[in-house]
PDB file of N, CA and C in Angstrom:
ATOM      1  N   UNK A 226      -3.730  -2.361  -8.317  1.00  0.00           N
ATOM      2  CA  UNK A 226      -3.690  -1.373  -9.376  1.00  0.00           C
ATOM      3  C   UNK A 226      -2.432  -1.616 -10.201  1.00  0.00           C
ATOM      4  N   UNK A 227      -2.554  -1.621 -12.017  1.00  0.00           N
ATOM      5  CA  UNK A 227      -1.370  -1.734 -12.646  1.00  0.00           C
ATOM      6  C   UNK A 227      -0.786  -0.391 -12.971  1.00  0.00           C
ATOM      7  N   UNK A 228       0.761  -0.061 -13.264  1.00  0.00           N
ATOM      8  CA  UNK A 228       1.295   0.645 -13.563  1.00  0.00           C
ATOM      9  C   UNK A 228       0.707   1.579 -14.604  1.00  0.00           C
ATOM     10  N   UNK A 229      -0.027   1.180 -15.544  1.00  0.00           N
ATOM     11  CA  UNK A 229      -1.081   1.897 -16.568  1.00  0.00           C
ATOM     12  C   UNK A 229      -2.094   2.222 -16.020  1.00  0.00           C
ATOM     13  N   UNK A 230      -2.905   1.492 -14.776  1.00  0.00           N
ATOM     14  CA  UNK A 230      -4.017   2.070 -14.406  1.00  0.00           C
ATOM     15  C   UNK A 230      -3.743   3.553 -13.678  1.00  0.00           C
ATOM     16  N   UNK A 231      -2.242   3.228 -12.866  1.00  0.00           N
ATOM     17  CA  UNK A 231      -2.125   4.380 -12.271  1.00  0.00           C
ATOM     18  C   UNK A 231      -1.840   6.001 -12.783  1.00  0.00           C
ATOM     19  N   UNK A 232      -1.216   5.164 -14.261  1.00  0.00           N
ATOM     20  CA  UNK A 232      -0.833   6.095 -15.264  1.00  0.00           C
ATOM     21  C   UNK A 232      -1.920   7.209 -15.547  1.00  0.00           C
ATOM     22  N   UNK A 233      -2.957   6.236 -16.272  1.00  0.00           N
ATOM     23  CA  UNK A 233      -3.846   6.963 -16.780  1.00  0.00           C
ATOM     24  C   UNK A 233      -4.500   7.661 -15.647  1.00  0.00           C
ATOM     25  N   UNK A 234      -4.882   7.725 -14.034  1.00  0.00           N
ATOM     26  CA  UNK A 234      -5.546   8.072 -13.542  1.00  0.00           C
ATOM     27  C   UNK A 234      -4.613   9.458 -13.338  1.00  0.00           C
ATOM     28  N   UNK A 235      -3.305   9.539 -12.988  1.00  0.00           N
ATOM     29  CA  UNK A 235      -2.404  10.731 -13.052  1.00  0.00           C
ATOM     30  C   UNK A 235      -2.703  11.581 -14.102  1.00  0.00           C
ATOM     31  N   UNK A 236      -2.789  11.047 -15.600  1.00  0.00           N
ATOM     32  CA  UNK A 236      -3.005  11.969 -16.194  1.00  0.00           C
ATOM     33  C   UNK A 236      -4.194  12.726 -16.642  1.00  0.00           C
ATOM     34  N   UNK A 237      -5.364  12.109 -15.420  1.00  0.00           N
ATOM     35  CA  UNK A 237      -6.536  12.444 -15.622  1.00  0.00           C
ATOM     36  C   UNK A 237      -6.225  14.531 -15.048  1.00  0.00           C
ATOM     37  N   UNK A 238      -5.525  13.498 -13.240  1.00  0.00           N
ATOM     38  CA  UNK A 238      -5.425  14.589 -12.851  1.00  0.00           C
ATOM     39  C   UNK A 238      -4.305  15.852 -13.536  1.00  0.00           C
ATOM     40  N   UNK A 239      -3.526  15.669 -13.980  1.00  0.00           N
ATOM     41  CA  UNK A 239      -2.704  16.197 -14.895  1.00  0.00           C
ATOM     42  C   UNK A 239      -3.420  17.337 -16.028  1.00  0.00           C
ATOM     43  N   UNK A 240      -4.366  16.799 -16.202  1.00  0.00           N
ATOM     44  CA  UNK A 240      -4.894  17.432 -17.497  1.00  0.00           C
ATOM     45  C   UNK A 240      -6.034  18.274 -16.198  1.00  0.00           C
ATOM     46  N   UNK A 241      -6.172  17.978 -15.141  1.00  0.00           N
ATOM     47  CA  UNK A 241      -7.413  19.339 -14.979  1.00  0.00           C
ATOM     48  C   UNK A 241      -6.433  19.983 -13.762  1.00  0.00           C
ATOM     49  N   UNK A 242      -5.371  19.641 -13.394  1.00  0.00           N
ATOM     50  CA  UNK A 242      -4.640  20.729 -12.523  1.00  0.00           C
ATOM     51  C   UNK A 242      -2.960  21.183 -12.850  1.00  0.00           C
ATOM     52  N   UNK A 243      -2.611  20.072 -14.210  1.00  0.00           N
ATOM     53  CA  UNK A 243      -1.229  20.522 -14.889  1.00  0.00           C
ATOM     54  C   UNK A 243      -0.689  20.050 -14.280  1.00  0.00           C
ATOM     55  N   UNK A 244       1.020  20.197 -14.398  1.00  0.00           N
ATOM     56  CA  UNK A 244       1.836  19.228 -14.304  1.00  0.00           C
ATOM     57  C   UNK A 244       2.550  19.435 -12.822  1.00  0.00           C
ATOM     58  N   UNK A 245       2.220  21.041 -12.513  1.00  0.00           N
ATOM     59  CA  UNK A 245       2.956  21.170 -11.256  1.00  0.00           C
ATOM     60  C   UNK A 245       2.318  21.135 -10.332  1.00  0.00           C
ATOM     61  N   UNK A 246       0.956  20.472 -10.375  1.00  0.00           N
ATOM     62  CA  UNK A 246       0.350  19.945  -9.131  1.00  0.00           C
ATOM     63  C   UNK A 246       1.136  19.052  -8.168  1.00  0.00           C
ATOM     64  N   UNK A 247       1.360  19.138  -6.991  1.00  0.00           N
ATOM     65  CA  UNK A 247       2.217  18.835  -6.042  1.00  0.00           C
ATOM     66  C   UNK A 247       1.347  17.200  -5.474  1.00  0.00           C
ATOM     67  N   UNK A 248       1.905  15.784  -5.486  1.00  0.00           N
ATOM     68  CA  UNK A 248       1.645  14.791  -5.312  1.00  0.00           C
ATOM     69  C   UNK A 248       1.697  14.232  -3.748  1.00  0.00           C
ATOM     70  N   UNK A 249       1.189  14.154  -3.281  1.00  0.00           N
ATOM     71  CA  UNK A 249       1.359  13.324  -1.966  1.00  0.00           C
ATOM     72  C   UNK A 249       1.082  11.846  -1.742  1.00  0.00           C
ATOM     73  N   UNK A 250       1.031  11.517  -0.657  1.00  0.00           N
ATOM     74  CA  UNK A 250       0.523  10.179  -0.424  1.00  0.00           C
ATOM     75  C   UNK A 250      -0.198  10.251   1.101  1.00  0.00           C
ATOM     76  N   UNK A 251      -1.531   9.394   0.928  1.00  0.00           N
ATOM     77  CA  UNK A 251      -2.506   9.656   1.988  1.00  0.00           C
ATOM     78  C   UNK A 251      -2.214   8.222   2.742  1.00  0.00           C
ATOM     79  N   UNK A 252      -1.840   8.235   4.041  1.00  0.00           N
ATOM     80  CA  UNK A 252      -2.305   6.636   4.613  1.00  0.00           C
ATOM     81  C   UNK A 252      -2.946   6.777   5.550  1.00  0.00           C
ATOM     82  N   UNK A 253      -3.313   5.410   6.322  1.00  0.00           N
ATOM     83  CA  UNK A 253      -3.958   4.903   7.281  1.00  0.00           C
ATOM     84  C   UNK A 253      -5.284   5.736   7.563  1.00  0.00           C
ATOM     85  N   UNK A 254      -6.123   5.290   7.182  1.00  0.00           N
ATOM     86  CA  UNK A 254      -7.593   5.802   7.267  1.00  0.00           C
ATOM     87  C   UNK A 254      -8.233   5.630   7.875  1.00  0.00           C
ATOM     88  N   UNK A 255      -7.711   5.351   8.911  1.00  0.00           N
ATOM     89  CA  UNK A 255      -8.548   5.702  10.353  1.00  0.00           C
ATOM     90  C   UNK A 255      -7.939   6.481  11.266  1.00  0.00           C
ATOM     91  N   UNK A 256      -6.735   7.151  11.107  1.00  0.00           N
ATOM     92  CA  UNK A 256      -6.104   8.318  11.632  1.00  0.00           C
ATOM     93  C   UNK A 256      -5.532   8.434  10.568  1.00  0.00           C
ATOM     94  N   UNK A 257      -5.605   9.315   9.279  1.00  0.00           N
ATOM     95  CA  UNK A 257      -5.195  10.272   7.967  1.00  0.00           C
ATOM     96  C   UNK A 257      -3.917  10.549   7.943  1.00  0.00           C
ATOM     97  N   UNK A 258      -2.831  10.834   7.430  1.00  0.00           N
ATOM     98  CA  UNK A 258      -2.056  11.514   7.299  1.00  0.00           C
ATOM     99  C   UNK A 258      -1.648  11.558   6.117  1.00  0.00           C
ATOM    100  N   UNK A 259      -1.082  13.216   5.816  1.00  0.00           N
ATOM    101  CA  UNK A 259      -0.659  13.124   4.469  1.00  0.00           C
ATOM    102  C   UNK A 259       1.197  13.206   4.563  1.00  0.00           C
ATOM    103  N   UNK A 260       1.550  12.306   3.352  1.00  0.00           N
ATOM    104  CA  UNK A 260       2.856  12.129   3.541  1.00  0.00           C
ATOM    105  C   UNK A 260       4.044  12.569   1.919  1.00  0.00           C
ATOM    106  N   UNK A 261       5.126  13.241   2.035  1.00  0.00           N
ATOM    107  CA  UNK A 261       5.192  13.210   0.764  1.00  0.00           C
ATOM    108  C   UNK A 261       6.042  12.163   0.223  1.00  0.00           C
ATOM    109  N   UNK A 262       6.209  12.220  -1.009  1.00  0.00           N
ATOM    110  CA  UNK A 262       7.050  11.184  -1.588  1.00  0.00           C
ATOM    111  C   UNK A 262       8.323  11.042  -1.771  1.00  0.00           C
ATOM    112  N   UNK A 263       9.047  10.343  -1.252  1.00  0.00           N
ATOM    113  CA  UNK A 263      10.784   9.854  -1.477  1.00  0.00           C
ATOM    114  C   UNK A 263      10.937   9.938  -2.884  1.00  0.00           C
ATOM    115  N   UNK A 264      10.291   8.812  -3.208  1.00  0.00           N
ATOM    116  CA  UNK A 264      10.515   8.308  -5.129  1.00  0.00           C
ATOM    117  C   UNK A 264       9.789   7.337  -5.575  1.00  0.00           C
ATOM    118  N   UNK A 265      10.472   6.576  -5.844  1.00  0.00           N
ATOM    119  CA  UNK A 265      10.144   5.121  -6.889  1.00  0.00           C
ATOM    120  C   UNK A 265      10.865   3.923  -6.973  1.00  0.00           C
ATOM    121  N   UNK A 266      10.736   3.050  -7.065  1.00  0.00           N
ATOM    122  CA  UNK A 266      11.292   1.701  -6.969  1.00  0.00           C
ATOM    123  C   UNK A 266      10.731   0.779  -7.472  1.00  0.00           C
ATOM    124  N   UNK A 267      11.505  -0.516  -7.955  1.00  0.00           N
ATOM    125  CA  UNK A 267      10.827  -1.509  -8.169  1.00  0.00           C
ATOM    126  C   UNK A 267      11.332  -2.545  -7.107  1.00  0.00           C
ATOM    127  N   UNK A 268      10.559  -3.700  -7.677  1.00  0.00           N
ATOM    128  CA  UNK A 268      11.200  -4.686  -6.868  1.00  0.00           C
ATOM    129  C   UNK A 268      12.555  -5.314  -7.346  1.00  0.00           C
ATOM    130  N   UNK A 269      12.690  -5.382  -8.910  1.00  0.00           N
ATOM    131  CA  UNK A 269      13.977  -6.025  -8.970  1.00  0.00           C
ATOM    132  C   UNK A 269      15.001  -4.900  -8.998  1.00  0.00           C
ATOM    133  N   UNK A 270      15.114  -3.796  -8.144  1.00  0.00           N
ATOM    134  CA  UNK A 270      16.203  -2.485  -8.022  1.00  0.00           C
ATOM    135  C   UNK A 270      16.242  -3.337  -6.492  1.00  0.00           C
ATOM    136  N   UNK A 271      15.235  -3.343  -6.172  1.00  0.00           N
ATOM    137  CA  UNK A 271      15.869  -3.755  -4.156  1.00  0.00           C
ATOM    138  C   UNK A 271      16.214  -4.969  -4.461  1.00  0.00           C
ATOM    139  N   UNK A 272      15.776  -6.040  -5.177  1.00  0.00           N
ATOM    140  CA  UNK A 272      16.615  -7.500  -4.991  1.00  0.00           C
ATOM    141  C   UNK A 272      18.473  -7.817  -5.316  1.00  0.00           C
ATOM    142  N   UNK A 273      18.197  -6.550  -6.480  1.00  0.00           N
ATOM    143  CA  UNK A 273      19.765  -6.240  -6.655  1.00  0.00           C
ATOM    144  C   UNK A 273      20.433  -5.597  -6.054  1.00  0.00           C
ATOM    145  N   UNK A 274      19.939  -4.813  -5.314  1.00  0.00           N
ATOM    146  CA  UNK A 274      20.742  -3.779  -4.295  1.00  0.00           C
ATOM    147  C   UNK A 274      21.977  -4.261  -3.596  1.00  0.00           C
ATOM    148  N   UNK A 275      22.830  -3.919  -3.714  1.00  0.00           N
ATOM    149  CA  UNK A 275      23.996  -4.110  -2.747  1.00  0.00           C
ATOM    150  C   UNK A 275      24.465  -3.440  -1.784  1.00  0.00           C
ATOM    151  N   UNK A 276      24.767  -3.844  -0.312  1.00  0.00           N
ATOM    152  CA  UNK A 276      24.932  -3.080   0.527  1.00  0.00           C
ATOM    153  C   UNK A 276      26.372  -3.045   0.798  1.00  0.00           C
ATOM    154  N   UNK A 277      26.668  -2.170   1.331  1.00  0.00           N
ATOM    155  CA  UNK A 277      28.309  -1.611   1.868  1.00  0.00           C
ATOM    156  C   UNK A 277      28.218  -2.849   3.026  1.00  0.00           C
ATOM    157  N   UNK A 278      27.258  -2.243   4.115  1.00  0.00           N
ATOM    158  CA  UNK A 278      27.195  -2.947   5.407  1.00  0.00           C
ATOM    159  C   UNK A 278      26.450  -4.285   5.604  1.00  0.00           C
ATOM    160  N   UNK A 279      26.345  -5.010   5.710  1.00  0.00           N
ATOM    161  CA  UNK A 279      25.699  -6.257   5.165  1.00  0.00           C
ATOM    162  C   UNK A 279      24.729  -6.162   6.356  1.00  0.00           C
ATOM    163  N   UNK A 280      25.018  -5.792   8.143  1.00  0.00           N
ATOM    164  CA  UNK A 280      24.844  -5.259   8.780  1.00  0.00           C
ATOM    165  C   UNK A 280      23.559  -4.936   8.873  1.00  0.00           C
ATOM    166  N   UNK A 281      24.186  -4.109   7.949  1.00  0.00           N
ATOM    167  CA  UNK A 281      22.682  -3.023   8.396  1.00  0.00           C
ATOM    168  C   UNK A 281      21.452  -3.235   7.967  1.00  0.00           C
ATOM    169  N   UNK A 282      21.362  -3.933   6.601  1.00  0.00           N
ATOM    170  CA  UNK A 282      20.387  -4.376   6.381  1.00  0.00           C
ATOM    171  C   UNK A 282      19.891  -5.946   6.768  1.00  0.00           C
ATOM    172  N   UNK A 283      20.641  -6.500   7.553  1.00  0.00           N
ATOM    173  CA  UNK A 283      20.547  -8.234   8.020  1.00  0.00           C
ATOM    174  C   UNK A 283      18.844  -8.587   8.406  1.00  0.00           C
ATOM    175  N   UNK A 284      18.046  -8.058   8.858  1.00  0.00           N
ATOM    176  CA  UNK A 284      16.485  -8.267   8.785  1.00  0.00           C
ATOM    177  C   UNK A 284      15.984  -7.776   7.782  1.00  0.00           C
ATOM    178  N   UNK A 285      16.453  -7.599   6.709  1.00  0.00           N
ATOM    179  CA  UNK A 285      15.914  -7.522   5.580  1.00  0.00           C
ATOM    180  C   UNK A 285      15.814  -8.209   4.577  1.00  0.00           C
ATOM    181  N   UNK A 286      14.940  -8.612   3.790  1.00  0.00           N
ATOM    182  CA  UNK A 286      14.417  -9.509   3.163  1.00  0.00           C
ATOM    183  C   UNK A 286      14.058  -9.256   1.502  1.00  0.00           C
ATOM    184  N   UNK A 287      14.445 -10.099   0.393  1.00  0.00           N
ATOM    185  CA  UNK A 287      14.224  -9.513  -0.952  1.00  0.00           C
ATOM    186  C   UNK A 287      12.612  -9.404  -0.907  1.00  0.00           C
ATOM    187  N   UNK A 288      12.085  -8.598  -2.097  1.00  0.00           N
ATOM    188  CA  UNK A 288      10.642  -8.595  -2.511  1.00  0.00           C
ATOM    189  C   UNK A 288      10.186  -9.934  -3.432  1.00  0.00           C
ATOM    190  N   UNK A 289       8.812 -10.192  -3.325  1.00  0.00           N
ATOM    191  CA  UNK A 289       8.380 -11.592  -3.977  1.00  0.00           C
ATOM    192  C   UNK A 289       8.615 -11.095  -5.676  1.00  0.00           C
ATOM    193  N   UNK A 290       8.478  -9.778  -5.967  1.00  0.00           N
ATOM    194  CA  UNK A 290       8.228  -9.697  -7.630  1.00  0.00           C
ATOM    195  C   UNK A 290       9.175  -8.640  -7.875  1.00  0.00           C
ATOM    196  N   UNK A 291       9.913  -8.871  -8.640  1.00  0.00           N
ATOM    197  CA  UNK A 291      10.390  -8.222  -9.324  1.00  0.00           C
ATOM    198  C   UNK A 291       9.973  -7.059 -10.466  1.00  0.00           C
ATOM    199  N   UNK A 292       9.029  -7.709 -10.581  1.00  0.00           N
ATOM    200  CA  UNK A 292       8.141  -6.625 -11.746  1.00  0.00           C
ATOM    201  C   UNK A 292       7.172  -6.029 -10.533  1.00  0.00           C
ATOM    202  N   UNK A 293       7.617  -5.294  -9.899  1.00  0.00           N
ATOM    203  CA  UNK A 293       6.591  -4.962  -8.721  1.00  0.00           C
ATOM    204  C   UNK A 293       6.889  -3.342  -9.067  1.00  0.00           C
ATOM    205  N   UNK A 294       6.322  -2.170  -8.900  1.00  0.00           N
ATOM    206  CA  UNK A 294       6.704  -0.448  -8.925  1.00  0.00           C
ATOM    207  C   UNK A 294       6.219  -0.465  -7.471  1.00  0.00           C
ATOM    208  N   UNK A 295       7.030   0.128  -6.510  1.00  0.00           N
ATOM    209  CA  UNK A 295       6.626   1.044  -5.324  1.00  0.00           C
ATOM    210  C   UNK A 295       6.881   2.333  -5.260  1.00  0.00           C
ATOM    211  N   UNK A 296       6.098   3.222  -4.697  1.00  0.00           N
ATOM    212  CA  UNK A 296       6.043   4.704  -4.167  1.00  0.00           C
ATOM    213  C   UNK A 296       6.250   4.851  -2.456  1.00  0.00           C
ATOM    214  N   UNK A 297       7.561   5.214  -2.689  1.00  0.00           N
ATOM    215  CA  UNK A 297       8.007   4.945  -1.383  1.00  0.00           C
ATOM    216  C   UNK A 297       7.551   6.381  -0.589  1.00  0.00           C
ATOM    217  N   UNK A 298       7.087   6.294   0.228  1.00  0.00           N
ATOM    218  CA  UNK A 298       6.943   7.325   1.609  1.00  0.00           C
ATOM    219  C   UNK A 298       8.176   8.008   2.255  1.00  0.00           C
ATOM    220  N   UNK A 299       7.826   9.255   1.838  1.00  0.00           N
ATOM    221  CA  UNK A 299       9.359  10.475   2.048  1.00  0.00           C
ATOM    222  C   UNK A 299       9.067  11.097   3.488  1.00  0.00           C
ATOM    223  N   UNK A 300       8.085  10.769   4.397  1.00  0.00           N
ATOM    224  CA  UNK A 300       7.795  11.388   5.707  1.00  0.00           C
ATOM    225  C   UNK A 300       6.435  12.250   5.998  1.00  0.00           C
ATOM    226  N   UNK A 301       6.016  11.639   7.212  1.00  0.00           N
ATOM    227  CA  UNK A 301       4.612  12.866   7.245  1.00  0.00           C
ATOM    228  C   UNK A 301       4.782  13.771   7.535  1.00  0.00           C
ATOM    229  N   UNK A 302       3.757  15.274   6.708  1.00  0.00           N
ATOM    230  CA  UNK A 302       3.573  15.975   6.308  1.00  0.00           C
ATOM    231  C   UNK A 302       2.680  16.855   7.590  1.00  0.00           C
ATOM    232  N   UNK A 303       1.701  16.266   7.531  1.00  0.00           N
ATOM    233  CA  UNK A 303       0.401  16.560   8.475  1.00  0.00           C
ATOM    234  C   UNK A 303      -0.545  15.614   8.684  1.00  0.00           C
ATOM    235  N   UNK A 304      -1.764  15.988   9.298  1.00  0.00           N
ATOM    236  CA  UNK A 304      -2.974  15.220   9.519  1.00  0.00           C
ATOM    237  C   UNK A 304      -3.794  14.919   7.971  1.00  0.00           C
ATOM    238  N   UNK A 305      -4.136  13.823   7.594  1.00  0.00           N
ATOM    239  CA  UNK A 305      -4.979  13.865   6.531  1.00  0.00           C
ATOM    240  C   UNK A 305      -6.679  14.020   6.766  1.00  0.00           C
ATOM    241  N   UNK A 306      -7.267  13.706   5.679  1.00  0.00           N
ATOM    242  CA  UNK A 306      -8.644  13.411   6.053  1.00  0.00           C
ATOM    243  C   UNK A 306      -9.183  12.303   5.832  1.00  0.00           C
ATOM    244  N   UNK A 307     -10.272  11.826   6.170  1.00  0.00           N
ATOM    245  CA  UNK A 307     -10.727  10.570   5.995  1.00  0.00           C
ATOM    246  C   UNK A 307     -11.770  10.659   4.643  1.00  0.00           C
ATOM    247  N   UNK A 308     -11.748  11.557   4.210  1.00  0.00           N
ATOM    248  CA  UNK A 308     -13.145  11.866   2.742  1.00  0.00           C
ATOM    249  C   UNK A 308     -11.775  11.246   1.637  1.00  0.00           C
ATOM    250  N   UNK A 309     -10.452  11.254   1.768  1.00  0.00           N
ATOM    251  CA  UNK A 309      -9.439  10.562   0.709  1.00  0.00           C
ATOM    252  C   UNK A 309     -10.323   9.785   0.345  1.00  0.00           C
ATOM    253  N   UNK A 310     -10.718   8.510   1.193  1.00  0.00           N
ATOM    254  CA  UNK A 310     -10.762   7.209   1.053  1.00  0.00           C
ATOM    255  C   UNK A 310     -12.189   6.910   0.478  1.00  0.00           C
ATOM    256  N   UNK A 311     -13.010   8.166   0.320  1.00  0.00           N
ATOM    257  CA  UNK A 311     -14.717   8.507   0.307  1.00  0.00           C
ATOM    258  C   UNK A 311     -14.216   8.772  -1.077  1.00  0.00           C
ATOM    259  N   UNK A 312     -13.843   9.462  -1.644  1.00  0.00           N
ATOM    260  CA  UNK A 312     -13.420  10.402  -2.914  1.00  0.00           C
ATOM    261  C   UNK A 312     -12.275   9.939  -3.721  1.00  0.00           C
ATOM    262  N   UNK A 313     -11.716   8.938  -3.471  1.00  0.00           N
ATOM    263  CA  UNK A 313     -10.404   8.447  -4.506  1.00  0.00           C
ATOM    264  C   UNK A 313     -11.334   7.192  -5.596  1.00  0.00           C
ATOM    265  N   UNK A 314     -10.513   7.916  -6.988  1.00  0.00           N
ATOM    266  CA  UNK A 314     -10.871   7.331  -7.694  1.00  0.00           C
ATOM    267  C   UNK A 314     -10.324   5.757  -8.118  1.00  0.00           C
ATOM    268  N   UNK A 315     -10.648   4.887  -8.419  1.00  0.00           N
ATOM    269  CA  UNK A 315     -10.055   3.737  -9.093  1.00  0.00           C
ATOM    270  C   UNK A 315     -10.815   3.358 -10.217  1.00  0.00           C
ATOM    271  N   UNK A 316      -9.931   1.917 -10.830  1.00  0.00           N
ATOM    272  CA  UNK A 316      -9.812   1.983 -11.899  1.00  0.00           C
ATOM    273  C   UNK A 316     -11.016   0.850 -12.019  1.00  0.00           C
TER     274      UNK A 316
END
């Protein structure tokens, strides 16, 4: 999915539940959970990243693209359902 596809599908939902509809993120669909969101990232913000501790991040590895957007996972929430994956729209 591109950054515009995702766009436009947000503002599908946007326009029939407004802006303060509350966003989550659904994974693993074969045991559900809903999770909310940290933020946003790209890939060339983590390739530049600099660490204090060099340490701490030492098994860590840059991303292949730089022009990459991620939605990073802020922690689960609860149990999801499996109809997400029945009922999500794409582009």
């Amino acid at each position: 999915m591109t950054l515009g596809e995702l766009i436009g599908l947000l503002e599908e939902y946007r326009d029939e539940h407004g802006e303060d509809c509350e966003v989550r993120l659904m994974t693993q669909q074969n045991w559900p959970f809903e999770n909310r969101i940290a933020g946003v990232t790209s890939g060339a913000e983590m390739n530049e990243a600099e660490h204090a501790d060099p340490h701490e991040f030492a098994d860590d590895q840059d991303v292949a693209e730089d022009a990459m957007v991620y939605i990073v996972e802020g922690g689960q929430l609860c149990y999801g359902s499996k109809r997400a994956w029945e009922t999500c729209r794409d582009c």
